[in-house]
Amino acid sequence: MSELADHVESAVLIDHHVHGCWSAQGDAGDRIRFESALNEADTAPVTEVGAGFDSQVGVAVRAHCAPLLDLERHVGADEYLTRRTALGETEVSRRFLQAAGVSDWLVDTGFSAGLVDTGELTAASGGSTHEVVRLEEVAEQAAAAPGDYAEAFDEILGERAAGAVATKSVLAYRGGFAGDLGDPPPALVDIAAQRWREAGGTRLTDRILLRFGLHRALRLGKPLQFHVGFGDRDCDLYAANPLLLNDFLRSSGDTPVMLLHCYPYEREAGYLAQAHRNVYLDGGLSITHLGARATSFVGRLLELAPFRKILYSSDGAGPAEFHYLGARLWRSGMTRVLDGFVADGEWSAADAMHVVDLIAHENARRIYRL
Ligand SMILES: [Zn+2]
């Protein structure tokens, strides 16, 4: 192995956007659940057994995850799932989380059904966990609280953010980025909040209140994570193009804004990271689902974005295979891309190792003040 490959393999990662893995309550051998998890965009369960594995991520699971379950690389799907069932969810999770080489997990707790909590993730992985507070969840809590909505929102956000490292918005799933994202006047917030409370105060889609939450997060000053691009079909992919955030970013001050996932807009996100001092990006979720094609995606992340603006994440949620595969495919992709730069005489090996360290952990440590 080259010195560079060795450096990438041993780099300690900070996974700056992730969720819990499946809890032990589920059935580790539930084939429909597992195969459905291999498809991010389609939210309906798979109907054809085996179809989930006929995908880049399905092949990647059989190639890279099988050895951690004491199986041969490229083992068949049936054998993989039989072994997964025999080991059980707790042991499967322990193996993958510990093999990811992650020291710190920054956990978006806004989506938690069937997943372990941060304490269980800490115990299973041996790493540290830090909370990322989802703004739309704070909004729901404020809607349920008595009194003035804006005051309740500020109080809840202040309390929750005191022990958290960042906030997160799923605006991409609630109408997208197109249109005015300015700070709404208080009178409009009052009217919108009253209307939303009367309608039940669940699943926030009101633009005024979504904008209000974003600007409260900017004022808070902790890094603000945005789901960008690729996600399930509830996300209007066309309206999740980060270029639509340009006006918002121009007026976002110094608060770091983190563009997550980005596919197929990684080039747009890279441009924004160069254009705005406070904008950063990652390729979490996308790298995992691109499997053998993750290398070219990792290469595109290393185009316009300044290297101090790129972070690592897996966006793992559910099967712990994803918490591991994000790291596995990132390491392979980085090694191949950077080996190419060095072989072409464009970069020194020292340049490459410096950039590996920035993306693996140095940028996250600096931005989140870990
Ligand atoms: Zn996520």
Coordinates of C-alpha atoms in Angstrom, one line a residue, residues 30-161:
D30 CA -36.4 -8.6 7.8
R31 CA -35.6 -8.9 4.1
I32 CA -38.2 -6.4 2.9
R33 CA -37.0 -3.8 5.4
F34 CA -33.4 -4.3 4.5
E35 CA -33.9 -4.2 0.8
S36 CA -36.2 -1.2 1.1
A37 CA -33.4 0.6 2.9
L38 CA -31.2 0.1 -0.1
N39 CA -33.4 2.5 -2.0
E40 CA -33.5 6.0 -0.7
A41 CA -35.7 7.7 -3.2
D42 CA -38.7 5.3 -3.3
T43 CA -40.4 5.4 0.1
A44 CA -42.6 2.4 -0.6
P45 CA -41.4 -1.1 0.5
V46 CA -39.8 -3.2 -2.3
T47 CA -42.2 -5.7 -3.7
E48 CA -39.6 -7.9 -5.6
V49 CA -37.2 -9.9 -3.4
G50 CA -33.6 -9.3 -4.6
A51 CA -34.4 -6.0 -6.4
G52 CA -32.9 -3.9 -3.7
F53 CA -29.5 -5.7 -4.1
D54 CA -29.5 -5.0 -7.8
S55 CA -28.2 -1.5 -7.3
Q56 CA -24.8 0.2 -6.7
V57 CA -25.4 0.2 -3.0
G58 CA -26.6 -3.4 -3.0
V59 CA -23.5 -4.6 -4.7
A60 CA -21.4 -2.4 -2.4
V61 CA -23.0 -4.1 0.7
R62 CA -22.1 -7.5 -0.7
A63 CA -18.6 -6.4 -1.6
H64 CA -17.5 -4.3 1.4
C65 CA -19.8 -5.2 4.3
A66 CA -19.8 -9.0 3.9
P67 CA -16.2 -9.4 5.3
L68 CA -17.2 -7.7 8.5
L69 CA -19.8 -10.4 9.0
D70 CA -17.1 -13.1 8.4
L71 CA -18.3 -13.7 4.8
E72 CA -16.5 -13.7 1.5
R73 CA -16.5 -10.5 -0.5
H74 CA -19.4 -10.5 -3.1
V75 CA -21.3 -13.2 -1.2
G76 CA -24.9 -13.7 -2.4
A77 CA -27.7 -11.7 -0.9
D78 CA -29.4 -14.7 0.7
E79 CA -26.2 -15.8 2.5
Y80 CA -25.6 -12.2 3.6
L81 CA -29.1 -11.8 5.1
T82 CA -28.9 -15.3 6.8
R83 CA -25.7 -14.3 8.5
R84 CA -27.1 -10.9 9.5
T85 CA -30.0 -12.6 11.1
A86 CA -27.8 -15.0 13.0
L87 CA -25.6 -12.2 14.4
G88 CA -28.6 -10.0 15.4
E89 CA -28.9 -6.2 15.0
T90 CA -26.8 -5.3 18.1
E91 CA -23.8 -7.2 17.0
V92 CA -24.1 -6.2 13.3
S93 CA -24.3 -2.5 14.4
R94 CA -21.3 -2.8 16.8
R95 CA -19.1 -4.3 14.0
F96 CA -20.0 -1.7 11.4
L97 CA -19.9 1.3 13.7
Q98 CA -16.5 0.4 15.1
A99 CA -15.0 -0.4 11.7
A100 CA -16.0 3.1 10.3
G101 CA -13.1 4.7 12.0
V102 CA -15.2 7.6 13.3
S103 CA -14.3 9.5 16.5
D104 CA -17.3 11.8 16.6
W105 CA -20.8 11.4 15.3
L106 CA -22.9 14.6 14.9
V107 CA -26.4 13.2 15.1
D108 CA -29.5 14.7 13.6
T109 CA -32.1 13.6 16.1
G110 CA -35.1 15.0 14.1
F111 CA -35.7 11.6 12.6
S112 CA -35.6 8.8 15.1
A113 CA -38.3 6.1 14.5
G114 CA -36.8 2.6 15.0
L115 CA -33.3 4.0 15.5
V116 CA -31.0 4.0 18.5
D117 CA -30.6 7.2 20.5
T118 CA -27.3 9.1 20.9
G119 CA -26.5 7.3 24.1
E120 CA -26.8 3.9 22.5
L121 CA -24.8 5.1 19.5
T122 CA -22.0 6.2 21.8
A123 CA -22.1 2.8 23.5
A124 CA -22.2 0.7 20.3
S125 CA -19.5 2.7 18.4
G126 CA -17.1 3.7 21.1
G127 CA -17.1 7.2 19.7
S128 CA -18.5 10.5 21.0
T129 CA -21.9 11.8 19.9
H130 CA -23.1 15.4 19.6
E131 CA -26.6 16.5 18.8
V132 CA -27.9 18.4 15.8
V133 CA -31.3 20.1 16.4
R134 CA -33.8 20.0 13.6
L135 CA -35.5 23.4 13.3
E136 CA -38.8 22.0 12.0
E137 CA -39.1 19.9 15.2
V138 CA -38.4 23.0 17.4
A139 CA -41.3 24.6 15.4
E140 CA -43.6 21.8 16.3
Q141 CA -42.7 22.0 19.9
A142 CA -43.3 25.8 19.8
A143 CA -46.7 25.2 18.2
A144 CA -47.6 22.9 21.1
A145 CA -46.3 25.3 23.7
P146 CA -48.6 27.9 25.4
G147 CA -48.3 31.7 24.6
D148 CA -46.5 33.6 21.9
Y149 CA -45.1 31.3 19.2
A150 CA -42.0 33.3 18.5
E151 CA -41.1 33.6 22.2
A152 CA -41.7 29.8 22.6
F153 CA -39.5 29.0 19.6
D154 CA -36.7 31.1 20.9
E155 CA -36.9 29.6 24.3
I156 CA -37.0 26.0 23.0
L157 CA -34.2 26.6 20.5
G158 CA -32.1 28.2 23.1
E159 CA -32.5 25.3 25.5
R160 CA -32.0 22.6 23.0
A161 CA -29.1 24.3 21.2

